[in-house]
JSON list of C-alpha atoms in Angstrom, two decimals:
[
{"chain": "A", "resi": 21, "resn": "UNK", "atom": "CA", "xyz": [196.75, 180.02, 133.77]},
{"chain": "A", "resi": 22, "resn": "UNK", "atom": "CA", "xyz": [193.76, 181.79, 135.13]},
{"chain": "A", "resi": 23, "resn": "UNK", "atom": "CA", "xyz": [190.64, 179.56, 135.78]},
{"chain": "A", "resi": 24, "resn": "UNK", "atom": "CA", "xyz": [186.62, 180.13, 135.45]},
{"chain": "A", "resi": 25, "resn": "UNK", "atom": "CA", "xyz": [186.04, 183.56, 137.27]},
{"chain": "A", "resi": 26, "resn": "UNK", "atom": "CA", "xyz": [182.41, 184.80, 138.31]},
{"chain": "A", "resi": 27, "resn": "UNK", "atom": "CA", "xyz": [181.40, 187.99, 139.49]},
{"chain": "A", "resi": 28, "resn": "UNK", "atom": "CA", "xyz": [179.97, 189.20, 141.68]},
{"chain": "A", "resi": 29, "resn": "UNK", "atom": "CA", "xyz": [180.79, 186.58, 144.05]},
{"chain": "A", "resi": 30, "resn": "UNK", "atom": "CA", "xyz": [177.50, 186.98, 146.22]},
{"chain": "A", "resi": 31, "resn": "UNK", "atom": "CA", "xyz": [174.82, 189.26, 145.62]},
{"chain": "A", "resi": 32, "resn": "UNK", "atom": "CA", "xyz": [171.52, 190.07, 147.53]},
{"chain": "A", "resi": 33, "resn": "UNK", "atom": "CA", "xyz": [168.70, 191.49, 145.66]},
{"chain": "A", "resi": 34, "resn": "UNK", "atom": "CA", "xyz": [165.00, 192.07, 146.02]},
{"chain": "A", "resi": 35, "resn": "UNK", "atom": "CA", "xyz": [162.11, 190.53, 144.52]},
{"chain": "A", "resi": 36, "resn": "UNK", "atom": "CA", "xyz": [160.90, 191.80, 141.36]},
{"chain": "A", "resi": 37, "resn": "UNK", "atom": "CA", "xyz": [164.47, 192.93, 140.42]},
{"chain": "A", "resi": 38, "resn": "UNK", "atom": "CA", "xyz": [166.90, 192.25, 137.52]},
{"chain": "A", "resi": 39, "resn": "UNK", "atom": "CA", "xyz": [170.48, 190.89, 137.87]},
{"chain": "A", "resi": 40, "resn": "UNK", "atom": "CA", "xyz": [173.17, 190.22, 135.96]},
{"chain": "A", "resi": 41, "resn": "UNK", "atom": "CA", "xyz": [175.85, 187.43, 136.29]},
{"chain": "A", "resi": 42, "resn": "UNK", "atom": "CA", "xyz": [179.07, 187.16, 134.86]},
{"chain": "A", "resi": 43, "resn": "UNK", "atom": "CA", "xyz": [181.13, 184.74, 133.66]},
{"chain": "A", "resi": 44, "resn": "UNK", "atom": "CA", "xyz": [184.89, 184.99, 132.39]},
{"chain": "A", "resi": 45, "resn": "UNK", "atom": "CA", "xyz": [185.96, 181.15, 130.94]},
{"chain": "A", "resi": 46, "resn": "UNK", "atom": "CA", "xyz": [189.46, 180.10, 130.54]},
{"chain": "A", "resi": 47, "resn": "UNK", "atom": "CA", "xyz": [191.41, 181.68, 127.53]},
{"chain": "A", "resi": 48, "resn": "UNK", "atom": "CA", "xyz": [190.65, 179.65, 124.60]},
{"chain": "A", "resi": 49, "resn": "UNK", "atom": "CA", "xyz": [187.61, 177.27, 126.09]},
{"chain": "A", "resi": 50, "resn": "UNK", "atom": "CA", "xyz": [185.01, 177.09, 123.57]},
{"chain": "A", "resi": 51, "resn": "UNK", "atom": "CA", "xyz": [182.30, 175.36, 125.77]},
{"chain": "A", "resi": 52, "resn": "UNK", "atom": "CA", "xyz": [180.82, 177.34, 128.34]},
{"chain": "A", "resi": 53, "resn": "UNK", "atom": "CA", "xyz": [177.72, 176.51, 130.72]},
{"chain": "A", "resi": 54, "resn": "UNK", "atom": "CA", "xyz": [175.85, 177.35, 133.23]},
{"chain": "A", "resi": 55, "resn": "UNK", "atom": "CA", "xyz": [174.27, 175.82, 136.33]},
{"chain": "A", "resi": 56, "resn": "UNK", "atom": "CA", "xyz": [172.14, 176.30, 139.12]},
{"chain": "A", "resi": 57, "resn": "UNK", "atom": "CA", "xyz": [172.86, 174.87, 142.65]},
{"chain": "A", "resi": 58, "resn": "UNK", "atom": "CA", "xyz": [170.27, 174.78, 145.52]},
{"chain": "A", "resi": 59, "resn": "UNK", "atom": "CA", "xyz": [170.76, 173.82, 149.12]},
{"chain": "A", "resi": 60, "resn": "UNK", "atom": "CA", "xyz": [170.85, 169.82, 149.13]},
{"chain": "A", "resi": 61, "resn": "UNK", "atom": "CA", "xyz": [170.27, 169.56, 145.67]},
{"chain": "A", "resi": 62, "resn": "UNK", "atom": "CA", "xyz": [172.55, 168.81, 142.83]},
{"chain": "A", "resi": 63, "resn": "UNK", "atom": "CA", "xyz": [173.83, 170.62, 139.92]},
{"chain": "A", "resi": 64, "resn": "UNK", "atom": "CA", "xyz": [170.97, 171.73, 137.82]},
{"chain": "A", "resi": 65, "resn": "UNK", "atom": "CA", "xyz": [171.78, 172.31, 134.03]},
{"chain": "A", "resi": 66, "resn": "UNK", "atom": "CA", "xyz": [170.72, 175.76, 132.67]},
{"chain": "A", "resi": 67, "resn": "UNK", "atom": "CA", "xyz": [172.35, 176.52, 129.01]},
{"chain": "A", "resi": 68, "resn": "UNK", "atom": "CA", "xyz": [175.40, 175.72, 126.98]},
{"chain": "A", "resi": 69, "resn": "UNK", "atom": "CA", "xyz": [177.40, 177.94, 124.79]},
{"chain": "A", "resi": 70, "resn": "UNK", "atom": "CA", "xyz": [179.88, 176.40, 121.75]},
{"chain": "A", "resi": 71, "resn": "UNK", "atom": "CA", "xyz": [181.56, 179.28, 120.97]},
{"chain": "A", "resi": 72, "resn": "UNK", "atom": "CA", "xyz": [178.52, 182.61, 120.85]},
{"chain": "A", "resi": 73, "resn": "UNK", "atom": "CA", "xyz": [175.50, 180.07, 120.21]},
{"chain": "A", "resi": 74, "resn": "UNK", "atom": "CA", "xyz": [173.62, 178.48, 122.65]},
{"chain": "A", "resi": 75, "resn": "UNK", "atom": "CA", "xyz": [171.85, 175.55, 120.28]},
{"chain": "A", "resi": 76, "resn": "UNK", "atom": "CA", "xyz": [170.58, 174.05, 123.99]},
{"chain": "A", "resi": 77, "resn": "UNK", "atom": "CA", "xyz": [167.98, 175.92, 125.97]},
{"chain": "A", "resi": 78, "resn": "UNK", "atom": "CA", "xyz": [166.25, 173.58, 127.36]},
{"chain": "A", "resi": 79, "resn": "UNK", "atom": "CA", "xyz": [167.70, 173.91, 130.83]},
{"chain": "A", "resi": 80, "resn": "UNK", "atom": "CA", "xyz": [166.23, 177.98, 131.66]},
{"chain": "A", "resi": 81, "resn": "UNK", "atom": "CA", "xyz": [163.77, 177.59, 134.26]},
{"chain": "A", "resi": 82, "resn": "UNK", "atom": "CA", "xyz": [161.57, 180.27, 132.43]},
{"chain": "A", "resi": 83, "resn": "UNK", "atom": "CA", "xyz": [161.10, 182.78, 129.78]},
{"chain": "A", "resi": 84, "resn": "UNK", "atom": "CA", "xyz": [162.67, 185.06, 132.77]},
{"chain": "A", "resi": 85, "resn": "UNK", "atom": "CA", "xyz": [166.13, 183.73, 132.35]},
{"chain": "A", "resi": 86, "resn": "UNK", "atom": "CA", "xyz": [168.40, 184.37, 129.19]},
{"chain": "A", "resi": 87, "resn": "UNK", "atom": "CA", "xyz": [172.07, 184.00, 128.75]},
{"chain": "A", "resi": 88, "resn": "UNK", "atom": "CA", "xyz": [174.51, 185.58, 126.17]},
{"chain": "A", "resi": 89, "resn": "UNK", "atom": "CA", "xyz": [178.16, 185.15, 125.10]},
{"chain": "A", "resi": 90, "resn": "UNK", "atom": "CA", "xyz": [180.07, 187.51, 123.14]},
{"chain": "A", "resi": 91, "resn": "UNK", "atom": "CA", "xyz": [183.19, 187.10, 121.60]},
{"chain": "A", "resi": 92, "resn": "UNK", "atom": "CA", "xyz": [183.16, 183.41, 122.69]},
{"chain": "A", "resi": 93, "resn": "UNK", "atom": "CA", "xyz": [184.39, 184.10, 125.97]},
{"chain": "A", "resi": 94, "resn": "UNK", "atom": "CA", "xyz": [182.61, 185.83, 128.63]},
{"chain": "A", "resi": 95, "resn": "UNK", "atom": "CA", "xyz": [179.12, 185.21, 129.48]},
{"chain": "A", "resi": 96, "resn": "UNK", "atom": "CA", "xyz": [176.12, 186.85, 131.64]},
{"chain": "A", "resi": 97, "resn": "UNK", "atom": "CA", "xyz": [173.25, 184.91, 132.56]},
{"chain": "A", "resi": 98, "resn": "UNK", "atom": "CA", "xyz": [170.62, 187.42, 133.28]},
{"chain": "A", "resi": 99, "resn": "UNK", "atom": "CA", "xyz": [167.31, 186.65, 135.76]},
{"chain": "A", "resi": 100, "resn": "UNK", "atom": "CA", "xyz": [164.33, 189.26, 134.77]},
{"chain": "A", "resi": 101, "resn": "UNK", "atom": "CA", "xyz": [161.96, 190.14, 137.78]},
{"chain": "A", "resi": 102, "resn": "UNK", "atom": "CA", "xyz": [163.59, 187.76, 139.94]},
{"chain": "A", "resi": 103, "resn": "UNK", "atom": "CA", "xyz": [161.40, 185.67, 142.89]},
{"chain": "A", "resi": 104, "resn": "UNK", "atom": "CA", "xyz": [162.55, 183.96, 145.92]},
{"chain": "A", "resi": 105, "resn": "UNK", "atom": "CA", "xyz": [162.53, 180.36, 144.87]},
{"chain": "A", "resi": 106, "resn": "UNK", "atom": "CA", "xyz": [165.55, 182.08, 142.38]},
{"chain": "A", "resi": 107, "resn": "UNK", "atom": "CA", "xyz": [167.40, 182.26, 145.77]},
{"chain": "A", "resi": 108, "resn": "UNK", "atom": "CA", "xyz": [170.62, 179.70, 144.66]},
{"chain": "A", "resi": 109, "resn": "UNK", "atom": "CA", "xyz": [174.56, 179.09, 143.27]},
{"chain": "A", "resi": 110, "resn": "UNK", "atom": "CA", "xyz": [174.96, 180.18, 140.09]},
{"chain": "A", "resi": 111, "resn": "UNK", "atom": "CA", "xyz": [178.00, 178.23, 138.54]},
{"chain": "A", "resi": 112, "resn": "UNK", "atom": "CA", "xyz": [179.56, 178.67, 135.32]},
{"chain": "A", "resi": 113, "resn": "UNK", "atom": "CA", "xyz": [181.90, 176.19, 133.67]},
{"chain": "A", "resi": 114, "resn": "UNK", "atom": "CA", "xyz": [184.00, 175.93, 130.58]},
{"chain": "A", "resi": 115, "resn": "UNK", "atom": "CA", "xyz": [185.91, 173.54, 128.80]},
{"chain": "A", "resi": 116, "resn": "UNK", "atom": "CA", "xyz": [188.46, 173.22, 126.00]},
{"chain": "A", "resi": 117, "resn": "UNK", "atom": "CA", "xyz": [185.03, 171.48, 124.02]},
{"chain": "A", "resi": 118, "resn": "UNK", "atom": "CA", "xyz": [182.62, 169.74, 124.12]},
{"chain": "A", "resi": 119, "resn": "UNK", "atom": "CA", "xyz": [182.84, 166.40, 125.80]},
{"chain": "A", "resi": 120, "resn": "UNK", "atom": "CA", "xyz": [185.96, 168.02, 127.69]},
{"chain": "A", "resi": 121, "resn": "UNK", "atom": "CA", "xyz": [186.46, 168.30, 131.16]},
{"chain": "A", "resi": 122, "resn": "UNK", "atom": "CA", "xyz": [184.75, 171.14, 132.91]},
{"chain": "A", "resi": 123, "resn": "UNK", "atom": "CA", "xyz": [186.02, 173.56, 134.59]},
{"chain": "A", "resi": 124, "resn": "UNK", "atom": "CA", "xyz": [183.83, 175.33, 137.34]},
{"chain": "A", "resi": 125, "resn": "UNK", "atom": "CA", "xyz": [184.36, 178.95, 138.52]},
{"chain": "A", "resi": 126, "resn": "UNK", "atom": "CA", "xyz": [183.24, 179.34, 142.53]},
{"chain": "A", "resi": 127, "resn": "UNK", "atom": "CA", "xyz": [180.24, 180.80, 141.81]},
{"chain": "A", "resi": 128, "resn": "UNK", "atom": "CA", "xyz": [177.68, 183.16, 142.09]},
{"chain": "A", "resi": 129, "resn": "UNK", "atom": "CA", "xyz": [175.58, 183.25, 145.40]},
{"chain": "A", "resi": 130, "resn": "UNK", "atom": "CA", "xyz": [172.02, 184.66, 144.66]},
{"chain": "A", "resi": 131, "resn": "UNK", "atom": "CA", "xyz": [169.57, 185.89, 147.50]},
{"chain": "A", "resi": 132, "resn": "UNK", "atom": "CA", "xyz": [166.52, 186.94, 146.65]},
{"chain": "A", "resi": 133, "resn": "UNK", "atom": "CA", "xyz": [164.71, 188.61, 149.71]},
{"chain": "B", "resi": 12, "resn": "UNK", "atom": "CA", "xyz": [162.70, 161.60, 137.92]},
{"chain": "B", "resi": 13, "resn": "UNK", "atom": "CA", "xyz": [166.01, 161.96, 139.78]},
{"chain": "B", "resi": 14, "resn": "UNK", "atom": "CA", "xyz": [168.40, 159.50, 137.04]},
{"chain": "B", "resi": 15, "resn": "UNK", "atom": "CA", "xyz": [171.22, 159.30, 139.27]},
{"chain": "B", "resi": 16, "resn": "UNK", "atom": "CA", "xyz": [170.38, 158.40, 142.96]},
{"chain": "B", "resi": 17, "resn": "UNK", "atom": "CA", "xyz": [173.40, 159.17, 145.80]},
{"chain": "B", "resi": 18, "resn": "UNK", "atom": "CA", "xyz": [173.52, 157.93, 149.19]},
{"chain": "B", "resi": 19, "resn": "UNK", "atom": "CA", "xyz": [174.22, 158.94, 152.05]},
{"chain": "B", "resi": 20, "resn": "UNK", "atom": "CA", "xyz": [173.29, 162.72, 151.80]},
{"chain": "B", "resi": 21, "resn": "UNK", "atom": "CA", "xyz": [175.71, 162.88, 154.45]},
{"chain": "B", "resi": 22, "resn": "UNK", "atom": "CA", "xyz": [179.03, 161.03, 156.25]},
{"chain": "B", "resi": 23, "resn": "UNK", "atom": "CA", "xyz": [181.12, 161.10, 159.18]},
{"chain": "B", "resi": 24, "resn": "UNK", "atom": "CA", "xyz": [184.31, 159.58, 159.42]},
{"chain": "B", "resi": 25, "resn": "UNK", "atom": "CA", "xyz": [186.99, 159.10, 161.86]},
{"chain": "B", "resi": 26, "resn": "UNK", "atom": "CA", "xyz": [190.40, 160.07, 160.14]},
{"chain": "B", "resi": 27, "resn": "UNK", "atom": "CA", "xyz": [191.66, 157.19, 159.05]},
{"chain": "B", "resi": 28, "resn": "UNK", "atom": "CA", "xyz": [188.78, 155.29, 157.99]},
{"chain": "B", "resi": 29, "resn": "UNK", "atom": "CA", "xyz": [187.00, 154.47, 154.55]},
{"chain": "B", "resi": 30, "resn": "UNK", "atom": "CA", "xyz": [184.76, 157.14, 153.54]},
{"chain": "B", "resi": 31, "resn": "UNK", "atom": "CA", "xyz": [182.01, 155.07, 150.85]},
{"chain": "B", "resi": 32, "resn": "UNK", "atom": "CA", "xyz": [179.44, 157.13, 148.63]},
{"chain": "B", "resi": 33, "resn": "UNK", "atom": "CA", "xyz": [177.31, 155.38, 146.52]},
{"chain": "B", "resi": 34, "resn": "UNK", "atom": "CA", "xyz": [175.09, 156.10, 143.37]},
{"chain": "B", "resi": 35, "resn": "UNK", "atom": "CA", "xyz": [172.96, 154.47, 141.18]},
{"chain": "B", "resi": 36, "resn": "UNK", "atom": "CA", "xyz": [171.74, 155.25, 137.78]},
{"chain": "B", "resi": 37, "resn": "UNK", "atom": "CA", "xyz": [168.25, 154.25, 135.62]},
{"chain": "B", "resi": 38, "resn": "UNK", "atom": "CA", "xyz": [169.43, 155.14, 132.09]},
{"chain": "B", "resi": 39, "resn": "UNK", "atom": "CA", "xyz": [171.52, 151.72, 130.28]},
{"chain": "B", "resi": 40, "resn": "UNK", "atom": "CA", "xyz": [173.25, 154.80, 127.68]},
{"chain": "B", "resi": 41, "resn": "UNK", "atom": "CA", "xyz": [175.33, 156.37, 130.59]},
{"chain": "B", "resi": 42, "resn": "UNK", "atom": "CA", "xyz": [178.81, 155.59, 129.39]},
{"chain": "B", "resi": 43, "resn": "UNK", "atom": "CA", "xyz": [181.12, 157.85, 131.55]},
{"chain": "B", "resi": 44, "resn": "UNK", "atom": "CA", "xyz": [180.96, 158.54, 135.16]},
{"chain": "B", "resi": 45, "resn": "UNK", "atom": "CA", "xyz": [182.80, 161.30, 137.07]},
{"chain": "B", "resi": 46, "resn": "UNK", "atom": "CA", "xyz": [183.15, 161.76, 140.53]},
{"chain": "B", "resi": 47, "resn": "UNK", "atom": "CA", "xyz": [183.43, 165.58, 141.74]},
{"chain": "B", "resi": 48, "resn": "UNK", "atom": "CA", "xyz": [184.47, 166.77, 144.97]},
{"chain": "B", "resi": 49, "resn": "UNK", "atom": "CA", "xyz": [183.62, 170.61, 146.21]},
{"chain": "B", "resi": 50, "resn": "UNK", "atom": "CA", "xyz": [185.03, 172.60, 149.06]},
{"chain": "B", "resi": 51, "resn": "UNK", "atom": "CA", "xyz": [182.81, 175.24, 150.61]},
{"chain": "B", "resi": 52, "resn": "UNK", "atom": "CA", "xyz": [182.80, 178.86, 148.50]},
{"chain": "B", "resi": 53, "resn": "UNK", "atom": "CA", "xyz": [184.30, 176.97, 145.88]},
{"chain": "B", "resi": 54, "resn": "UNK", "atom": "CA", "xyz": [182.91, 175.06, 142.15]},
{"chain": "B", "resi": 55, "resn": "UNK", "atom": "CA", "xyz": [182.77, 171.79, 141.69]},
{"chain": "B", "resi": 56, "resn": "UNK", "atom": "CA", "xyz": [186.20, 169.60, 140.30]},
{"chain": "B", "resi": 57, "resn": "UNK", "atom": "CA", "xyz": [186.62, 166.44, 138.63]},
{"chain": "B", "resi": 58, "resn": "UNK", "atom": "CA", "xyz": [188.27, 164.22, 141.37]},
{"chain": "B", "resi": 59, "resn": "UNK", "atom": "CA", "xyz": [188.34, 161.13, 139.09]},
{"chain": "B", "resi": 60, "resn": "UNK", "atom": "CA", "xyz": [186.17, 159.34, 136.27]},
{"chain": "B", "resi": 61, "resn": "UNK", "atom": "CA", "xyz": [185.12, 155.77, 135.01]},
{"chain": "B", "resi": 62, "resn": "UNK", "atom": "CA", "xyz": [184.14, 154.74, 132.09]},
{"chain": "B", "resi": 63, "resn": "UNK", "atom": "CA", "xyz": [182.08, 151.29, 131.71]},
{"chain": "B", "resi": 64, "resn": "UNK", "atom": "CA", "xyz": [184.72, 148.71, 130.11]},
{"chain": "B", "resi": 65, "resn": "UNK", "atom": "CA", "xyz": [186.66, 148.53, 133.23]},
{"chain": "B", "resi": 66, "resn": "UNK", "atom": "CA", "xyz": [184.87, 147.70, 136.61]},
{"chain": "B", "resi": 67, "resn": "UNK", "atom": "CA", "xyz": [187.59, 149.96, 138.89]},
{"chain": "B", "resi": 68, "resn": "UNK", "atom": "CA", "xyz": [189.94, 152.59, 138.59]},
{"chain": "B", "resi": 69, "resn": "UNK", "atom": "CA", "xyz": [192.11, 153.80, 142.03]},
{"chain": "B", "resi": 70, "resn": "UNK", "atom": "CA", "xyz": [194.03, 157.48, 142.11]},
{"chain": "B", "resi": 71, "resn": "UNK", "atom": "CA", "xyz": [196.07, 157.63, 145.00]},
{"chain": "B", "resi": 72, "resn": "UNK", "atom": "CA", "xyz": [193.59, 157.28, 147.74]},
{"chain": "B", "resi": 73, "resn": "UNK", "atom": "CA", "xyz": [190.78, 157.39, 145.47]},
{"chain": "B", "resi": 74, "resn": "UNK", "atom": "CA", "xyz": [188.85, 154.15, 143.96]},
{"chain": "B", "resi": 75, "resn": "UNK", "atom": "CA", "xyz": [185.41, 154.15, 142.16]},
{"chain": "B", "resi": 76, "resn": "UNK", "atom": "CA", "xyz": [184.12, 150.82, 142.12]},
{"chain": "B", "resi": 77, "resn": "UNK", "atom": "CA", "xyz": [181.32, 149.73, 139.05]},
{"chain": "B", "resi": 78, "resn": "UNK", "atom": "CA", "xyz": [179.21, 147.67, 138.72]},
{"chain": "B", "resi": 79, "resn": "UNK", "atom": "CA", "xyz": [177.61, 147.87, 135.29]},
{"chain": "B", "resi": 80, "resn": "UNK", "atom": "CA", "xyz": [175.04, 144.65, 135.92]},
{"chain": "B", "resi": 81, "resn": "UNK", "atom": "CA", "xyz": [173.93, 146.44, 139.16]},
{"chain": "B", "resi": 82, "resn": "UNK", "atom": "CA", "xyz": [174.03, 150.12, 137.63]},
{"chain": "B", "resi": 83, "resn": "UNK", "atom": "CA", "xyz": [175.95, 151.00, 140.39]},
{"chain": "B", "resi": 84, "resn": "UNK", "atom": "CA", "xyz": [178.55, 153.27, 141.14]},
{"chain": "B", "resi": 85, "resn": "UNK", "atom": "CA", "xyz": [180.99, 154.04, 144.13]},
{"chain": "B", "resi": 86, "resn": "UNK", "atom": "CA", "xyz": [183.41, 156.07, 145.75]},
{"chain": "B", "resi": 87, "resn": "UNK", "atom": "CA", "xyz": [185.82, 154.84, 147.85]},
{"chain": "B", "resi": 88, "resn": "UNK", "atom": "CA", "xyz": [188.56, 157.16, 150.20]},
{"chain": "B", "resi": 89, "resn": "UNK", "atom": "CA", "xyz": [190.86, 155.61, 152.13]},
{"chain": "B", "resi": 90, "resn": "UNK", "atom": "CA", "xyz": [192.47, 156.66, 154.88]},
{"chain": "B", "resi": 91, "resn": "UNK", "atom": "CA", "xyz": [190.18, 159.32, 154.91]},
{"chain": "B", "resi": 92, "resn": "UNK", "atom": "CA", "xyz": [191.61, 162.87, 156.12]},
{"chain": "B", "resi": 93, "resn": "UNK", "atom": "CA", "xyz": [190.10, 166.11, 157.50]},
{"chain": "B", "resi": 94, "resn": "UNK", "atom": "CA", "xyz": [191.23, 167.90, 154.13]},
{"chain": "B", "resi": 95, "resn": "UNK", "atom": "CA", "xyz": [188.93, 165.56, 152.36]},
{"chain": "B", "resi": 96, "resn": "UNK", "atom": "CA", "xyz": [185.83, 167.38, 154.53]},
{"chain": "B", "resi": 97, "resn": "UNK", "atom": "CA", "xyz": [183.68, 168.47, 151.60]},
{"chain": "B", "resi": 98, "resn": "UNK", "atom": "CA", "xyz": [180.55, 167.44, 148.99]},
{"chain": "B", "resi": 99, "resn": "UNK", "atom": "CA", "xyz": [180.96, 164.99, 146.90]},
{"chain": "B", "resi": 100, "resn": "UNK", "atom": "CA", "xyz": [178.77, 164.76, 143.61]},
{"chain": "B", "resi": 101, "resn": "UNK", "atom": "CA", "xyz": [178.47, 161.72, 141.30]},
{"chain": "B", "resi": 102, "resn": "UNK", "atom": "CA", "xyz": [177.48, 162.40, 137.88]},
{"chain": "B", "resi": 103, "resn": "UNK", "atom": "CA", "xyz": [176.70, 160.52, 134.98]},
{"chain": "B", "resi": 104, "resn": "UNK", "atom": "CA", "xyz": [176.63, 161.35, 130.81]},
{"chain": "B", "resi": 105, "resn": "UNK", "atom": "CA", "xyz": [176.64, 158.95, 127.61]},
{"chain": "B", "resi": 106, "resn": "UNK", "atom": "CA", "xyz": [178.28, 159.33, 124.45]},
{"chain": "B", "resi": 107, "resn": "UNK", "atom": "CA", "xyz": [177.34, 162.52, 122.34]},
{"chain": "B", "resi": 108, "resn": "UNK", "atom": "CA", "xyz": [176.01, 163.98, 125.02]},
{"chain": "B", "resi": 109, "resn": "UNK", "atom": "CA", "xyz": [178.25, 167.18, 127.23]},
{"chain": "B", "resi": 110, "resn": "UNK", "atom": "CA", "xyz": [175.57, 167.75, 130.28]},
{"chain": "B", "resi": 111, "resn": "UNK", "atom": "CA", "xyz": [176.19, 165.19, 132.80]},
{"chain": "B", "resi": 112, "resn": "UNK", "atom": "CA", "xyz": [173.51, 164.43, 135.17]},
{"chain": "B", "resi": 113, "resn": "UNK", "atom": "CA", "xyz": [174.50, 165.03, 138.24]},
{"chain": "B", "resi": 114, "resn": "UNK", "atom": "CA", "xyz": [173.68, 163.01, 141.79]},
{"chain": "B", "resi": 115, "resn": "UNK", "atom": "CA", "xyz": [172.39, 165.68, 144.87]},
{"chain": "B", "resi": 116, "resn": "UNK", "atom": "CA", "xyz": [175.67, 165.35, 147.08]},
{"chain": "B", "resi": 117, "resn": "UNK", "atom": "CA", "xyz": [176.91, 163.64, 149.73]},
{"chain": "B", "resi": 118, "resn": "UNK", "atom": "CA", "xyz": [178.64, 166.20, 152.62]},
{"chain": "B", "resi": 119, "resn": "UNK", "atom": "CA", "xyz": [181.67, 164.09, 153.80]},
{"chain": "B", "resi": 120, "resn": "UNK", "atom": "CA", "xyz": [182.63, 165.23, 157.63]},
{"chain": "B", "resi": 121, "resn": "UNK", "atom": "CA", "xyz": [186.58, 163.36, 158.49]},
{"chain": "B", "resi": 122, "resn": "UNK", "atom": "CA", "xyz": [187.10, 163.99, 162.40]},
{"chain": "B", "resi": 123, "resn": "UNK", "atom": "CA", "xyz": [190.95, 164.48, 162.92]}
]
């Protein structure tokens, strides 16, 4: 089947501006995450979804960031008066559960000029 | 603190060779240990994994080698190719626990 889809793919913005990223899991995943990946660095954790909650919020940067997930499937991580140092990959994953193997999506590339 | 330390940030090979990426980890609860590779524009995917009660596991050209004493990890490709040009991540997670900590990447260049 299908596999983690994120839109938009890439998307340039300007500082002090909101966006909106979207994730679309695999049919039937109840995990879902979210991750941040800057040049040379690796996979930073941002949130976890099992099924619509996210018990695990540890990982947002700042009160700036917020996720959601409706209808246990997709997701939108959304950055609030976003600044340059926001500038990164923005990768989703799901899996079948926790503890499961995740699946990544390709990604959303964030510019903030 | 960085918990799981990779090495070499990046690697050129000739095709044909051995292509070895190494990581280390601090914390003694890590009890599973995946290996991800990544092609450009695209997410990270589980390549292979390792848990702690065996000390190697091969997948076609694929071996991690570990060394639980040492709290080492490795990767091993043999007979490296030019498809397997792309970022590898280690990444590490104990029992319980469904956010693996991840190692910062090693960019793996195979010359044809």
């Amino acid at each position: 089947g299908a596999g983690v889809s994120q839109s938009p793919s890439n998307k340039v913005t300007e500082k002090g501006k909101d966006v909106e990223l979207r994730c679309d899991p695999i049919s039937g995943h109840t995990a879902l995450y979210w991750y941040r990946q800057s040049l040379g660095q690796g996979l930073e954790f941002l949130i976890y979804f099992q099924g619509n909650s996210a018990p695990d919020k540890s990982g947002l940067p700042s009160d700036r960031f917020s996720a959601e997930r409706t209808g246990g499937s997709v997701s939108t991580l959304k950055i609030q008066r976003t600044q340059q140092e926001d500038s990164a990959v923005y990768l989703c994953a799901s899996s079948p559960g926790l503890l499961g193997t995740q699946y990544f999506g390709p990604g959303t590339r964030l510019l903030v000029l | 603190q960085q918990q799981v330390k990779q090495s070499p940030q990046s690697l050129i090979v000739q095709k044909g060779g051995i292509s070895i990426i190494n990581c280390a980890y601090e914390n003694t609860a890590f009890d599973y240990f995946p290996w991800y590779q990544q092609f450009p524009g695209k997410g990270p995917a589980l390549l292979i994994a390792i848990r702690p009660d065996v000390s190697e596991k091969k997948e076609g050209r694929f071996t991690i080698s570990f060394n639980k004493s040492a709290k080492q990890f490795s990767l091993h490709i043999m007979d490296s190719q030019p498809g397997d040009s792309a970022t590898y991540f280690c990444a590490a997670s104990e029992g319980g626990s469904y956010i693996p900590t991840f190692g910062r990447g090693t960019s793996l260049i195979v010359h044809p």
